[in-house]
PDB file of C-alpha atoms in Angstrom:
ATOM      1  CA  UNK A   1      12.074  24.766  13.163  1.00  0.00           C
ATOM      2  CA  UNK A   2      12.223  22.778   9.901  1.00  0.00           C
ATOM      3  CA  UNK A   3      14.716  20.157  11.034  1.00  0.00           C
ATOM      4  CA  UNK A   4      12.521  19.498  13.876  1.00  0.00           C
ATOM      5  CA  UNK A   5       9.351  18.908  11.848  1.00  0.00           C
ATOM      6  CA  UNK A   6      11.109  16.605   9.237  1.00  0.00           C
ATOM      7  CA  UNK A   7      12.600  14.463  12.385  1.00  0.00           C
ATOM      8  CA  UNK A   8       8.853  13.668  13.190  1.00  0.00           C
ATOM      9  CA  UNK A   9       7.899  13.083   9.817  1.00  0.00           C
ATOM     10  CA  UNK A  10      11.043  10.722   9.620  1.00  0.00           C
ATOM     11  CA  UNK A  11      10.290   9.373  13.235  1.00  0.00           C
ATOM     12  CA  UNK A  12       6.726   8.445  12.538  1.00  0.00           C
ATOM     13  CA  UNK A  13       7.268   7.051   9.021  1.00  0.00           C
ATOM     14  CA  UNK A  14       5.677   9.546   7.174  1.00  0.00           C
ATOM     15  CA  UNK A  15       8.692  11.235   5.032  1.00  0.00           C
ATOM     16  CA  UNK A  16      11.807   9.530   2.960  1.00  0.00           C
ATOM     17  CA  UNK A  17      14.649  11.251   3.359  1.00  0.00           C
ATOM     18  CA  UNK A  18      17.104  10.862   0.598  1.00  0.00           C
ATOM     19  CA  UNK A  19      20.400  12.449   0.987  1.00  0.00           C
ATOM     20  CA  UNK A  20      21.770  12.810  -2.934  1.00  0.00           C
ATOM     21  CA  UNK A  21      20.520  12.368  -6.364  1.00  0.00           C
ATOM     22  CA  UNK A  22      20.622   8.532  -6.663  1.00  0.00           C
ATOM     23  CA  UNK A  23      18.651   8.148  -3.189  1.00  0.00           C
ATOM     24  CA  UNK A  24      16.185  10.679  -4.686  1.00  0.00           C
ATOM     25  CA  UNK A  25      15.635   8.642  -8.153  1.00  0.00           C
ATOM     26  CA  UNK A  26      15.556   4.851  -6.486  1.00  0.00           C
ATOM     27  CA  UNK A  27      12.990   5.986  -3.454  1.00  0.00           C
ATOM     28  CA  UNK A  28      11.033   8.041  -6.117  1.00  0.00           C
ATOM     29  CA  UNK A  29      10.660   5.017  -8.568  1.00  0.00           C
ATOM     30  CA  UNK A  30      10.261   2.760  -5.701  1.00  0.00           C
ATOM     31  CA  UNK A  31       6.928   5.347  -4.582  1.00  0.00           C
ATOM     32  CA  UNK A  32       6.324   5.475  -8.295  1.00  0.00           C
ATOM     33  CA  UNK A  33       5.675   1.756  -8.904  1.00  0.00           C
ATOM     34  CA  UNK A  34       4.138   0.881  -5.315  1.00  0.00           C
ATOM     35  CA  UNK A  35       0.631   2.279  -4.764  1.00  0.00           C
ATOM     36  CA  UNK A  36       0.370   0.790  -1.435  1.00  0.00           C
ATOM     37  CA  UNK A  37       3.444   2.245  -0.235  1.00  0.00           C
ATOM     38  CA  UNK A  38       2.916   5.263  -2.097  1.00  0.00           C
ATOM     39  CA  UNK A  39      -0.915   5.380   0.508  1.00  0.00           C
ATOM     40  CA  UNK A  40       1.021   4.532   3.631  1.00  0.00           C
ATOM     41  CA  UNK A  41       3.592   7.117   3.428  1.00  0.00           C
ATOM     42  CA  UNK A  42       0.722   9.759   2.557  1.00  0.00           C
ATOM     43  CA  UNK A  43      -1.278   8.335   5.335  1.00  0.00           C
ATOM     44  CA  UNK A  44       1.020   8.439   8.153  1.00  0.00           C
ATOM     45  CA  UNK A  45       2.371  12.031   7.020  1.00  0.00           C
ATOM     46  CA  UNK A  46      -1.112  13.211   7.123  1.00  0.00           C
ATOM     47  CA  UNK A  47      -1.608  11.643  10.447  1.00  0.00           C
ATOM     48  CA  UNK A  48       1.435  13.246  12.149  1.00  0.00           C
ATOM     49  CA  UNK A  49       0.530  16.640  10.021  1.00  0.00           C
ATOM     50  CA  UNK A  50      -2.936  16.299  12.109  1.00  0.00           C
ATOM     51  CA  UNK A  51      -1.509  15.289  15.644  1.00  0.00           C
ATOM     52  CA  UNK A  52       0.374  18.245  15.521  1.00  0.00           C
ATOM     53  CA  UNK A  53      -1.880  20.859  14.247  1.00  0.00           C
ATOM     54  CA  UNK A  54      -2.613  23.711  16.619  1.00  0.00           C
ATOM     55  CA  UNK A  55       1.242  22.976  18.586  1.00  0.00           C
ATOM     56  CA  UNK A  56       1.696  26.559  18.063  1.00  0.00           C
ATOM     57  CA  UNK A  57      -1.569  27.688  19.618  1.00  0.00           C
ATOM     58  CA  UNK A  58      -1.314  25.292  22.499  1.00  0.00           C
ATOM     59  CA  UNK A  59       2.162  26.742  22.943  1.00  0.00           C
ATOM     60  CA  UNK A  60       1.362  30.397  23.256  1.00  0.00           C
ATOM     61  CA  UNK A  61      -1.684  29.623  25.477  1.00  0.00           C
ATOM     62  CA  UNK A  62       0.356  28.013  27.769  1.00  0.00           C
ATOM     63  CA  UNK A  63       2.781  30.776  27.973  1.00  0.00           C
ATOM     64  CA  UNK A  64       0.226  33.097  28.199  1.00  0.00           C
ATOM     65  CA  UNK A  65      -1.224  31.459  31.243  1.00  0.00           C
ATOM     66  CA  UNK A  66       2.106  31.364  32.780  1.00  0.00           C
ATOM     67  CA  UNK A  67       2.724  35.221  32.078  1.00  0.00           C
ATOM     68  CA  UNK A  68      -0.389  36.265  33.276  1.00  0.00           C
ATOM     69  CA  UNK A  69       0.146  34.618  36.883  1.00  0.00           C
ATOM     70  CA  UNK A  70       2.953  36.770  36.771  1.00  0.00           C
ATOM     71  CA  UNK A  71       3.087  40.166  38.680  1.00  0.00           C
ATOM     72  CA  UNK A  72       4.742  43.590  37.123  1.00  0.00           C
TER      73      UNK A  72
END
């Protein structure tokens, strides 16, 4: 769900959310004029991005261990 995946991008630092066209414009030329902060937010996002790669895989092999316990 996409709400889900931007609350751990917000949660671990790794997305600004801006909620109208002035937060948009100040956090953009904020990113715009800070290379270091402009690296850290890239970093972290990729960093969550990679600790959650797979989630769906691990998901369905988890169900599919607990369906195939299961008798018909």
């Amino acid at each position: 769900n996409f709400r889900d995946i931007v609350q751990k991008f917000a949660d671990g630092g790794g997305v600004l959310v801006v909620r109208d066209q002035h937060e948009f414009q100040s956090a953009l030329l904020r990113l715009l004029a800070d290379p270091v902060e402009r690296k850290q937010l890239g970093e972290r996002a990729l960093e969550i991005l990679k600790a959650n790669q797979g989630a769906t895989e691990r998901t369905l092999a988890e169900l599919e261990k607990l369906l195939t316990g299961r008798t018909i």
